[in-house]
Amino acid sequence: MPEPLTAAPIAPHRLLILGITACPTGIAHTYMAAEKLAAAAAELGYDMKVETHGSVGVEGTFSQADIDRSDAVVIAADTRIDPSRFAGKRIVSVGVADGIHRPAALIREALAAEPSPTADGSAGSGGATPASTTGRTDFGGTLYRALMNGVSYMIPFVVVGGLLIAISLSLGGEATPKGLVIPEGSFWLTINQIGVLGFTLMVPILSGFIAYAIADRPGLAPGMICGWIATTGSFYHSESGAGFIGGIVTGFLVGFVALGIKKIPVHRYIKPIMPILVIPVLTTVIVGGAFVLALGQPISWVFSTMSTFLTGLQGGSAIVLGLILGAMVAFDMGGPVNKTAFLFGSALIATGNPAPMGMVAAAIAVPPLGMGLATLIRGRYFSKPEREAGIAALFMGFFGITEGAIPLAAAKPLQVIPANMIGGAVAGGIAALFAVTDSVPHGGPIVAVFGAVSGVPMYFAALLIGAVVTALVSLLLLGVSARRAERHAPSVAGTTPTNGSPVSVSAPASTSLADDPTPDPAAVTPAAAKTSVSTAPKTVLDYIDEDTIVLDAAETDRDAMIRTLVGLMGTTGRVTDEGLVVRAALAREQLGTTAVGDGIAIPHAKSDGVSAPILAFARSRHGVDWTSPDGTPATLIFLIAVPEAAAGTEHLKVLAQLSRALMKPAFRATLQAAATPADVLAALAAQVGPKQSAPVAP
């Protein structure tokens, strides 16, 4: 475990500063910022305690006595930290990089800040406005993080609502001319209504938590209220609401409007009521009114225009109609465009023309089935929550619940929505070509089970082919996006080392620190130590040896350095696919530089091309341009690669030790002076302790 940042008792007469550090992945930057803040406080003559929010969890948690005793709070984090427990304290909130590069200035700013409000419910919202890392804030990244925040809270509502509806239809539904109907008074009707409630809350939750991620608590209530307005067409004279797309729009509008109002200077007597009264009310009125008065009418016009257009196609090519209806159904997965196509097909059943509903029914299940299939085929393209959502989508797809694909579409809209539309169009076109009909206003395999579909074999063929097309197209687009991210990185001279081929070490190699993977540390033990069993916590020496260290490397290009280091790792046998590891490391760089200043870079890769965690180190005499925040070239480069499916936390604690050690000038000087790889290992051993192992009994 990393050593506590405050080892000595706190003197009662000295100022106490509290610090919180966190980065999105939770390793290198988190602990480096903590070390820098503690060192700066000591130089200024203050006591300091730092609470780290890393991948291993929260460490150094403050007691209430610490908070009561503290004089100021410094939050250096790239993730959202709730400051409500520090009500009444002087707070400064910035990005984690500022905690590394200007810790002393942050402490001074915190001591000079105005105390935050102490009124109930207002702490953390109307007090010291969190500062941002000026000049380095990525607006696109802000939008993405807000969207992901909304999606993460929305997913449980989609899963619970969809599964309950599916179960109730399967076990209690009866096929009637009006669709699958559950008899009045049935227990399954109650289950169905509970599921519908989950779907009803889904979009307001999405909207609310998008707004919450942007504007904090003042945006939550307006976001949910305006999200409800977006899904309720009666507010703006529309037969169908705006669906999850409307929820995204209202979420962002509410977030930025509330954030703008928060920045308006007000009298200090008004500040306490701003987050609980003024901001929520004004935001709700502004965004809700704009949606009702301005945004809703264009949606209604689009609906009527599309309906007229589809009716005109009825006498033309049935295949064209099937392609259009299928694409519309798959576009927004239960949203307004989907509902327009669905209502069009349903209305024609009453006129004695069930063919359009057959096209719609075939396309309805394609998005959830296709995206669920995609998560099974290539799971590494999706996060763990997305893979779980994919399993739920398969189940919901069987029951014709298009909304099952919404979590995946919201997370990756540019890849998933086009794939859904192509697959839906294929399914609708095939159903039209073979004159498949559906006499009930519902879709998915379940309607065939109830005997409401004619041409059952071709109906299932349309479903399966459409789902496969959606899966393959989505994976193709996701792969293209990954390759484009790599191509946008600076070009490098030379070629990528081939898997298993020897790599020249005459040039410098760089190493990277993995922020989040957790493979079995025992598998990383060098060959000479494979006859031992771990009996104590691992150290850095369990992940690195002389074969993965290169000194005075000649590369001056970041990507070339990464490729060289990965090549060194390949010679140990712990990297099974160098290309995958290089792409993972370069993709991580696209999210933001892994250079932390003071000549240090800590790149990292999490990839299926790694069989066990491995650490490499390169020292560059000339320096590598790593887009460091302080403008200095990287001369000390640590690279770590770990398996994609890693689990556990031990190696993360080891990396936290290394991150803190690199913040010490004496340790960096020792690495710069090392004459051989053995000297590097000796320096690491002196800093973090020797490799921990014990002989195995014969």
XYZ file of C-alpha atoms in Angstrom:
698
model
C 0.000 0.000 0.000
C 1.251 3.542 -0.671
C 2.655 5.243 2.408
C 0.294 7.734 4.067
C 0.901 11.275 2.929
C 0.696 12.574 6.504
C 2.807 10.407 8.787
C 3.300 12.796 11.694
C 0.566 14.024 14.029
C -0.954 17.354 13.045
C 0.190 20.251 15.190
C -2.809 22.135 16.577
C -1.304 25.601 15.892
C -0.571 25.001 12.183
C -3.013 25.464 9.339
C -4.491 22.243 7.989
C -5.221 21.891 4.269
C -7.317 19.015 2.955
C -6.754 17.770 -0.592
C -8.653 15.420 -2.895
C -7.057 14.051 -6.066
C -8.630 11.931 -8.802
C -8.128 11.256 -12.503
C -10.490 9.356 -14.838
C -8.425 6.160 -14.730
C -7.299 6.566 -11.156
C -3.581 5.810 -10.964
C -0.667 7.935 -12.109
C -2.083 11.459 -12.039
C -4.109 10.749 -8.895
C -1.091 9.873 -6.757
C 1.346 12.279 -8.353
C -0.979 15.172 -7.601
C -1.339 13.913 -4.028
C 2.436 13.785 -3.559
C 2.929 17.241 -5.064
C 0.246 18.829 -2.875
C 1.668 17.257 0.293
C 5.192 18.410 -0.578
C 4.032 21.940 -1.399
C 2.128 22.196 1.884
C 5.212 21.139 3.815
C 7.326 23.781 2.046
C 4.741 26.450 2.889
C 4.702 25.396 6.533
C 1.197 23.890 6.554
C -0.109 20.480 7.508
C -1.957 18.571 4.824
C -4.016 15.431 4.430
C -4.834 14.109 0.967
C -7.707 11.791 0.073
C -7.034 9.877 -3.156
C -9.872 8.597 -5.353
C -8.041 5.960 -7.379
C -8.798 2.665 -9.061
C -8.127 0.862 -5.785
C -10.842 2.917 -4.103
C -10.830 5.928 -1.797
C -7.782 6.073 0.466
C -6.999 8.469 3.272
C -10.671 9.251 3.914
C -11.151 12.355 6.039
C -12.781 12.059 9.423
C -15.310 14.627 10.534
C -12.669 15.910 12.949
C -10.308 16.496 10.012
C -12.978 18.461 8.171
C -13.897 20.524 11.225
C -10.207 21.271 11.900
C -9.334 22.161 8.276
C -8.760 25.703 7.050
C -9.127 25.116 3.280
C -9.810 22.362 0.740
C -8.050 21.756 -2.586
C -9.868 19.476 -5.047
C -7.641 18.473 -7.981
C -9.771 16.051 -9.962
C -10.924 15.272 -13.478
C -13.921 13.341 -12.158
C -16.871 14.790 -10.300
C -16.251 15.153 -6.551
C -19.179 16.040 -4.307
C -18.024 18.959 -2.100
C -21.143 19.064 0.094
C -19.326 17.706 3.172
C -17.069 20.780 3.101
C -19.905 23.287 3.531
C -18.599 26.502 5.039
C -14.974 25.783 4.058
C -12.762 27.642 1.606
C -12.616 25.488 -1.526
C -10.765 25.591 -4.810
C -11.557 22.953 -7.445
C -9.383 22.381 -10.531
C -8.212 19.603 -12.852
C -5.760 16.994 -11.601
C -2.998 18.371 -13.842
C -3.021 21.642 -11.886
C -2.468 19.641 -8.716
C 0.740 18.311 -10.256
C 2.063 21.487 -11.842
C 1.076 24.299 -9.476
C 0.282 22.795 -6.060
C 1.602 25.727 -4.007
C -0.503 28.202 -5.978
C -3.612 26.075 -5.422
C -3.050 26.038 -1.679
C -2.707 29.827 -1.642
C -5.843 30.203 -3.791
C -7.795 27.930 -1.448
C -6.770 29.939 1.619
C -7.795 33.157 -0.144
C -11.148 31.838 -1.428
C -14.516 32.891 -0.026
C -16.040 30.306 2.337
C -18.735 28.199 0.714
C -22.345 28.552 1.971
C -23.479 26.594 5.003
C -27.239 26.697 4.345
C -28.862 23.290 4.209
C -28.820 21.826 0.725
C -26.712 24.621 -0.748
C -23.262 23.316 0.022
C -21.195 22.547 -2.989
C -23.535 24.261 -5.394
C -23.646 27.953 -4.683
C -20.315 28.414 -2.964
C -16.890 28.710 -4.421
C -17.354 27.975 -8.064
C -15.066 25.134 -9.101
C -12.347 26.435 -11.322
C -11.483 24.671 -14.506
C -8.137 24.085 -16.100
C -8.206 27.137 -18.332
C -6.967 26.505 -21.804
C -6.993 22.771 -21.423
C -10.707 22.112 -21.082
C -11.932 19.938 -23.932
C -15.504 20.982 -24.791
C -16.055 17.753 -26.722
C -14.824 15.773 -23.745
C -17.236 17.663 -21.493
C -20.143 16.756 -23.767
C -19.051 13.129 -23.871
C -18.660 12.812 -20.103
C -22.067 14.425 -19.540
C -23.705 12.083 -22.055
C -22.053 9.050 -20.459
C -23.209 10.201 -17.037
C -26.808 10.316 -18.272
C -26.539 6.969 -20.038
C -25.066 5.250 -16.975
C -28.053 6.289 -14.858
C -30.521 5.503 -17.645
C -29.396 1.912 -18.299
C -31.043 0.364 -15.203
C -34.397 1.902 -16.180
C -34.132 0.485 -19.714
C -33.216 -2.970 -18.458
C -35.810 -3.161 -15.672
C -38.637 -1.651 -17.733
C -37.889 -3.670 -20.859
C -37.532 -7.011 -19.118
C -40.721 -6.567 -17.092
C -42.682 -5.654 -20.237
C -41.194 -8.612 -22.094
C -42.020 -11.061 -19.301
C -45.581 -9.783 -18.967
C -46.217 -10.026 -22.735
C -44.688 -13.489 -22.935
C -46.550 -15.021 -20.029
C -49.755 -12.994 -19.919
C -50.290 -11.586 -23.413
C -52.983 -12.666 -25.857
C -52.999 -11.962 -29.618
C -55.941 -9.748 -30.617
C -56.671 -7.434 -33.586
C -55.511 -4.607 -31.326
C -52.131 -6.234 -30.682
C -50.741 -8.262 -27.787
C -53.149 -7.521 -24.957
C -52.966 -8.584 -21.320
C -56.464 -9.176 -19.858
C -57.780 -6.650 -17.353
C -57.334 -7.708 -13.759
C -54.455 -10.013 -14.618
C -51.371 -10.090 -12.421
C -49.302 -9.727 -15.592
C -51.015 -6.434 -16.373
C -49.607 -5.026 -13.134
C -46.132 -6.270 -14.069
C -46.542 -4.689 -17.501
C -47.552 -1.354 -15.993
C -44.495 -1.380 -13.735
C -42.326 -1.996 -16.779
C -44.012 0.854 -18.640
C -43.250 3.087 -15.669
C -39.555 2.203 -16.037
C -39.640 3.285 -19.685
C -41.584 6.417 -18.759
C -38.852 7.470 -16.318
C -36.009 6.504 -18.645
C -35.739 9.697 -20.691
C -36.248 12.129 -17.773
C -33.463 10.302 -15.925
C -31.202 10.563 -18.982
C -31.922 14.274 -19.344
C -31.588 14.992 -15.646
C -28.217 13.366 -15.171
C -26.763 14.901 -18.329
C -27.688 18.271 -16.853
C -26.364 17.202 -13.438
C -22.957 16.355 -14.920
C -22.707 19.850 -16.426
C -24.288 22.088 -13.790
C -24.249 19.962 -10.614
C -27.343 19.819 -8.374
C -29.073 22.921 -9.742
C -29.434 21.145 -13.108
C -30.930 17.881 -11.847
C -34.569 18.818 -11.260
C -34.906 21.045 -14.360
C -33.240 18.325 -16.450
C -35.754 15.693 -15.351
C -38.726 18.013 -15.734
C -37.711 19.131 -19.219
C -36.932 15.535 -20.153
C -40.512 14.644 -19.230
C -41.746 17.530 -21.385
C -39.682 16.215 -24.317
C -41.405 12.828 -24.145
C -44.918 14.236 -23.645
C -46.132 15.461 -27.026
C -49.310 16.984 -25.641
C -47.233 19.890 -24.303
C -46.478 20.995 -27.858
C -49.456 19.512 -29.708
C -47.715 16.412 -31.053
C -49.133 12.891 -31.076
C -45.743 11.445 -30.074
C -42.939 12.824 -27.954
C -39.328 13.476 -28.846
C -37.978 10.227 -27.351
C -34.479 9.772 -26.010
C -33.104 12.212 -28.590
C -35.272 14.937 -27.073
C -33.997 13.916 -23.652
C -30.423 14.418 -24.779
C -31.283 17.847 -26.195
C -33.042 19.002 -23.034
C -30.268 17.582 -20.859
C -27.588 19.623 -22.584
C -29.761 22.748 -22.806
C -30.613 22.610 -19.110
C -27.012 21.912 -18.139
C -25.536 24.872 -19.968
C -28.361 27.269 -19.106
C -28.055 26.396 -15.403
C -24.273 26.697 -15.597
C -24.604 30.131 -17.197
C -26.993 31.331 -14.495
C -24.609 30.031 -11.799
C -21.873 32.294 -13.153
C -23.951 35.466 -12.844
C -22.571 37.554 -9.946
C -25.157 38.051 -7.190
C -25.212 39.617 -3.750
C -23.850 37.378 -1.003
C -27.274 37.315 0.679
C -28.805 35.826 -2.454
C -26.083 33.225 -3.042
C -27.475 30.635 -0.595
C -30.844 30.453 -2.387
C -29.400 30.380 -5.920
C -28.861 26.585 -6.199
C -32.105 25.540 -4.500
C -34.535 28.144 -5.816
C -33.361 30.662 -8.406
C -31.339 28.444 -10.764
C -33.779 25.480 -10.936
C -36.852 27.681 -11.450
C -35.304 29.936 -14.085
C -33.748 27.011 -15.951
C -36.988 25.041 -16.020
C -38.934 28.009 -17.313
C -36.343 28.898 -19.974
C -35.689 25.416 -21.378
C -39.179 24.031 -20.830
C -40.730 27.082 -22.423
C -38.342 26.926 -25.376
C -39.208 23.288 -25.978
C -42.945 23.858 -25.760
C -43.021 27.077 -27.765
C -40.229 26.570 -30.303
C -38.790 23.045 -30.485
C -42.007 21.026 -30.291
C -43.710 22.513 -33.327
C -40.916 21.631 -35.783
C -41.078 18.045 -34.541
C -44.823 17.921 -35.197
C -44.243 19.299 -38.693
C -41.637 16.621 -39.366
C -44.069 13.937 -38.212
C -46.869 15.057 -40.493
C -44.498 15.479 -43.440
C -43.066 11.994 -43.040
C -46.521 10.444 -42.697
C -47.701 12.124 -45.917
C -44.554 10.991 -47.702
C -44.997 7.372 -46.575
C -48.639 7.317 -47.632
C -47.578 8.482 -51.080
C -45.140 5.577 -51.329
C -47.875 3.024 -50.740
C -48.719 2.672 -54.384
C -45.079 2.513 -55.472
C -42.396 -0.038 -54.846
C -43.158 -2.147 -51.803
C -39.437 -2.796 -51.364
C -38.685 0.931 -51.237
C -41.410 1.330 -48.638
C -39.935 -1.546 -46.612
C -36.457 -0.036 -46.751
C -37.739 3.354 -45.601
C -39.956 2.010 -42.817
C -37.220 -0.315 -41.578
C -34.669 2.508 -41.432
C -37.142 4.791 -39.650
C -38.005 2.159 -37.061
C -34.321 1.608 -36.290
C -33.302 5.276 -36.309
C -34.307 6.403 -32.829
C -35.473 3.113 -31.270
C -38.857 4.045 -29.867
C -38.505 7.766 -30.446
C -40.625 10.003 -32.668
C -39.332 8.722 -36.018
C -39.809 5.142 -34.880
C -43.299 5.946 -33.618
C -44.251 7.623 -36.897
C -43.388 4.473 -38.861
C -45.073 2.287 -36.249
C -48.256 4.348 -36.261
C -48.263 4.295 -40.058
C -48.090 0.493 -40.119
C -50.639 0.121 -37.319
C -53.164 2.435 -38.994
C -53.059 0.414 -42.202
C -54.003 -2.792 -40.360
C -57.464 -1.335 -39.785
C -57.790 -0.655 -43.519
C -57.109 -4.311 -44.336
C -53.480 -3.803 -45.391
C -51.239 -5.605 -42.838
C -48.193 -5.676 -45.168
C -46.576 -2.398 -43.973
C -46.886 -3.613 -40.380
C -45.028 -6.768 -41.414
C -42.139 -4.592 -42.599
C -42.198 -2.600 -39.379
C -42.464 -5.700 -37.188
C -39.417 -7.277 -38.810
C -37.326 -4.136 -38.279
C -38.453 -3.525 -34.700
C -36.266 -6.274 -33.237
C -33.185 -5.626 -35.389
C -31.449 -2.891 -33.276
C -31.506 -4.785 -29.953
C -30.770 -8.176 -31.533
C -28.045 -6.766 -33.768
C -26.269 -4.765 -31.088
C -26.582 -7.588 -28.575
C -24.959 -9.860 -31.154
C -22.198 -7.276 -31.727
C -21.288 -7.245 -28.031
C -20.946 -11.032 -28.145
C -18.835 -11.075 -31.313
C -16.367 -8.320 -30.368
C -16.748 -7.532 -26.696
C -13.522 -5.540 -26.504
C -15.163 -2.720 -28.469
C -17.607 -2.208 -25.593
C -17.315 -1.357 -21.906
C -18.511 -3.797 -19.271
C -21.833 -1.943 -18.714
C -22.370 -1.892 -22.482
C -21.731 -5.631 -22.734
C -24.252 -6.197 -19.960
C -26.722 -3.950 -21.774
C -26.104 -6.051 -24.903
C -27.218 -9.224 -23.128
C -30.388 -7.481 -21.945
C -30.939 -6.167 -25.492
C -30.966 -9.713 -26.895
C -33.732 -10.659 -24.515
C -35.735 -7.497 -25.212
C -35.258 -7.918 -28.956
C -37.019 -11.262 -28.841
C -40.083 -9.480 -27.474
C -39.925 -6.652 -30.004
C -38.660 -3.959 -27.623
C -36.550 -1.681 -29.820
C -35.545 0.458 -26.830
C -33.202 -2.324 -25.739
C -30.544 -0.844 -28.039
C -30.808 2.694 -26.655
C -27.944 2.423 -24.110
C -25.548 1.319 -26.842
C -26.813 3.915 -29.324
C -26.530 6.704 -26.772
C -22.952 5.702 -25.946
C -21.774 5.293 -29.576
C -24.327 7.106 -31.745
C -22.144 7.666 -34.810
C -21.471 3.942 -35.171
C -24.611 2.325 -33.756
C -27.386 4.436 -35.298
C -26.194 4.023 -38.932
C -25.734 0.296 -38.345
C -29.231 0.037 -36.883
C -30.726 1.869 -39.843
C -28.940 -0.303 -42.406
C -29.954 -3.516 -40.638
C -33.522 -2.279 -40.131
C -33.793 -1.313 -43.797
C -32.556 -4.759 -44.856
C -35.095 -6.466 -42.597
C -37.937 -4.244 -43.805
C -36.950 -4.731 -47.443
C -36.823 -8.533 -47.154
C -40.219 -8.583 -45.418
C -41.639 -6.414 -48.224
C -40.053 -8.558 -50.962
C -41.687 -11.732 -49.631
C -45.026 -10.083 -48.703
C -44.749 -10.784 -44.975
C -47.771 -9.436 -43.088
C -48.470 -8.746 -39.427
C -52.044 -8.420 -38.180
C -51.194 -7.011 -34.724
C -49.411 -3.734 -33.975
C -46.288 -5.257 -32.451
C -43.010 -6.742 -33.643
C -40.179 -9.114 -32.906
C -40.167 -12.923 -32.841
C -42.892 -12.940 -30.187
C -45.636 -11.977 -32.690
C -44.765 -15.003 -34.829
C -45.012 -17.217 -31.752
C -48.576 -15.956 -31.252
C -49.448 -16.663 -34.883
C -50.027 -13.043 -35.916
C -47.554 -13.169 -38.832
C -47.910 -14.697 -42.296
C -44.833 -16.041 -44.089
C -43.163 -17.009 -40.804
C -39.965 -18.510 -42.353
C -39.190 -15.349 -44.315
C -40.168 -13.214 -41.350
C -37.505 -14.925 -39.252
C -35.073 -14.728 -42.158
C -35.641 -10.960 -42.349
C -35.095 -10.631 -38.597
C -31.893 -12.680 -38.541
C -30.337 -11.168 -41.658
C -31.127 -7.644 -40.465
C -29.622 -8.345 -37.033
C -26.443 -9.824 -38.534
C -26.088 -6.837 -40.868
C -26.475 -4.428 -37.947
C -23.888 -6.327 -35.896
C -21.323 -6.466 -38.700
C -21.782 -2.853 -39.801
C -21.503 -1.562 -36.235
C -18.308 -3.536 -35.661
C -16.923 -2.287 -38.967
C -17.634 1.333 -38.031
C -16.211 0.876 -34.538
C -13.065 -0.616 -36.059
C -12.762 2.265 -38.515
C -13.100 4.750 -35.640
C -10.321 2.996 -33.727
C -8.022 3.000 -36.757
C -8.800 6.648 -37.490
C -7.818 7.541 -33.916
C -4.493 5.809 -34.472
C -3.930 7.524 -37.841
C -4.557 10.926 -36.282
C -1.612 10.356 -33.984
C 1.706 11.783 -35.261
C 3.233 9.560 -37.962
C 6.347 7.612 -37.044
C 9.383 6.519 -38.940
C 9.923 2.840 -39.405
C 7.520 -0.003 -39.100
C 5.672 -1.575 -36.237
C 7.533 -4.565 -34.813
C 5.873 -7.797 -35.777
C 4.587 -10.087 -33.111
C 7.321 -12.228 -31.717
C 10.103 -10.641 -33.765
C 13.230 -9.397 -31.995
C 13.458 -5.648 -31.505
C 16.633 -3.601 -31.598
C 17.365 -1.870 -28.300
C 19.983 0.505 -29.634
C 17.310 3.190 -29.545
C 15.433 4.425 -26.490
C 12.391 2.606 -25.306
C 9.528 4.035 -23.326
C 7.336 2.488 -20.724
C 3.807 3.103 -19.587
C 1.775 2.875 -16.421
C -1.632 1.216 -16.670
C -4.256 3.102 -14.800
C -6.999 0.531 -14.559
C -6.151 -3.096 -15.416
C -5.563 -5.760 -12.812
C -4.187 -9.069 -14.021
C -2.684 -11.788 -11.903
C 0.561 -10.309 -10.538
C 2.097 -13.753 -10.042
C 2.105 -14.290 -13.774
C 4.496 -11.377 -14.157
C 7.286 -12.836 -12.082
C 10.476 -13.174 -14.164
C 11.539 -16.629 -15.255
C 14.240 -16.847 -12.617
C 11.624 -16.397 -9.920
C 8.961 -18.758 -11.243
C 9.843 -21.309 -8.572
C 8.695 -18.967 -5.834
C 5.296 -18.191 -4.350
C 4.197 -14.694 -3.426
C 3.861 -14.258 0.326
C 3.775 -10.453 0.544
C 2.442 -7.515 -1.443
C 4.046 -7.117 -4.856
C 6.430 -4.298 -5.703
C 7.431 -2.650 -8.965
C 10.252 -5.188 -9.305
C 7.682 -7.939 -9.844
C 6.649 -6.264 -13.098
C 9.969 -5.192 -14.629
C 13.391 -6.732 -15.287
C 16.560 -5.847 -17.172
C 15.092 -7.115 -20.473
C 12.448 -4.364 -20.445
C 14.797 -1.487 -19.581
C 16.654 0.594 -22.153
C 18.937 3.531 -21.390
C 19.916 6.475 -23.580
C 17.402 5.594 -26.278
C 17.668 7.557 -29.497
C 13.993 7.931 -30.475
C 12.618 11.458 -30.266
C 9.113 10.566 -31.499
C 6.436 9.503 -29.016
C 4.843 6.806 -31.180
C 8.206 5.324 -32.152
C 9.129 5.149 -28.465
C 5.913 3.331 -27.626
C 6.480 0.838 -30.436
C 10.038 0.197 -29.290
C 8.971 -0.418 -25.704
C 6.168 -2.740 -26.750
C 8.737 -4.612 -28.852
C 10.886 -5.097 -25.760
C 7.864 -6.449 -23.932
C 7.255 -8.871 -26.785
C 10.625 -10.551 -26.203
C 9.489 -11.625 -22.717
C 6.487 -13.596 -23.976
C 4.050 -11.584 -21.888
C 2.887 -9.581 -24.918
C 1.227 -11.873 -27.449
C 0.111 -9.284 -30.018
C 2.297 -6.193 -30.226
C 0.022 -4.478 -32.738
C -2.966 -4.580 -30.378
C -0.910 -3.209 -27.502
C 0.519 -0.363 -29.591
C -2.963 0.609 -30.783
C -4.280 0.571 -27.219
C -1.425 2.804 -26.018
C -1.880 5.261 -28.898
C -5.651 5.332 -28.363
C -5.033 6.262 -24.719
C -2.815 9.143 -25.839
C -5.696 10.447 -27.976
C -7.741 10.913 -24.800
C -5.042 13.171 -23.367
C -1.297 13.141 -22.974
C 0.166 10.772 -20.381
C 3.087 13.138 -19.791
C 2.884 14.687 -16.332
C 5.745 17.192 -16.458
C 9.224 17.220 -14.903
C 10.425 15.097 -17.828
C 8.111 12.171 -16.945
C 5.703 10.263 -19.197
C 3.623 7.321 -18.036
C 1.822 5.794 -21.047
C -0.316 2.717 -20.532
C -2.174 0.103 -22.511
C -4.986 -2.279 -21.601
C -5.270 -4.901 -24.319
C -6.095 -8.506 -25.169
C -2.602 -8.618 -26.655
C -1.135 -8.920 -23.136
C -1.144 -12.178 -21.186
C 0.172 -10.757 -17.899
C 1.003 -7.255 -16.607
C 4.429 -5.975 -17.582
C 6.314 -2.746 -16.985
C 9.060 -1.246 -19.148
C 11.332 1.776 -18.702
C 13.213 3.984 -21.148
C 15.568 6.870 -20.488
C 16.026 9.350 -23.307
C 19.036 11.647 -23.346
C 17.597 13.915 -26.048
C 14.034 13.867 -24.762
C 10.758 12.976 -26.484
C 8.066 15.515 -27.339
C 5.124 14.122 -25.352
C 2.968 17.286 -25.293
C 3.729 17.711 -21.620
C 1.634 20.282 -19.742
C 4.812 22.103 -18.649
C 6.346 21.944 -22.143
C 9.339 19.809 -21.117
C 10.376 16.784 -23.217
C 9.991 13.377 -21.592
C 13.275 11.775 -20.553
C 11.969 9.198 -18.039
C 9.287 7.009 -19.575
C 7.468 4.161 -17.826
C 5.068 2.024 -19.866
C 2.818 -0.669 -18.493
C 0.643 -3.085 -20.425
C -2.007 -5.273 -18.829
C -4.710 -7.712 -20.044
C -8.104 -6.335 -21.069
C -9.944 -8.673 -18.695
C -7.637 -7.976 -15.758
C -9.108 -8.074 -12.268
C -7.833 -7.282 -8.803
C -6.018 -4.297 -7.324
C -2.537 -5.345 -6.167
C -0.560 -4.073 -9.136
C -2.501 -0.804 -9.007
C -1.150 -0.204 -5.520
C 2.342 -0.906 -6.827
C 1.875 1.652 -9.581
C 0.646 4.180 -7.053
C 3.953 3.719 -5.216
C 5.887 4.333 -8.415
C 3.809 7.400 -9.294
C 4.572 8.965 -5.939
C 8.246 8.028 -6.136
C 8.600 9.799 -9.494
C 7.546 13.054 -7.872
C 10.733 13.026 -5.750
C 13.663 14.878 -7.382
C 16.236 12.591 -5.726
C 14.680 9.478 -7.263
C 14.533 11.076 -10.702
C 18.185 12.085 -10.389
C 19.114 8.500 -9.536
C 17.352 7.213 -12.646
C 19.085 9.860 -14.786
C 22.485 8.796 -13.400
C 21.948 5.025 -13.794
C 24.684 3.436 -15.912
C 23.065 0.030 -16.431
C 19.588 -1.554 -16.220
C 20.735 -3.147 -12.974
C 21.246 0.343 -11.528
C 17.631 1.179 -12.439
C 16.395 -1.932 -10.637
C 18.534 -1.036 -7.617
C 17.055 2.473 -7.553
C 13.543 1.025 -7.690
C 14.363 -1.435 -4.919
C 15.680 1.361 -2.715
C 12.526 3.355 -3.305
C 9.772 0.740 -3.053
C 11.456 -2.306 -1.567
C 12.720 -5.608 -3.017
C 10.709 -8.182 -4.888
C 8.491 -10.119 -2.485
C 8.715 -13.885 -2.826
C 9.530 -16.984 -0.842
C 10.975 -20.322 -1.976
C 8.609 -23.169 -2.652
C 9.001 -26.178 -0.428
C 10.422 -29.145 -2.374
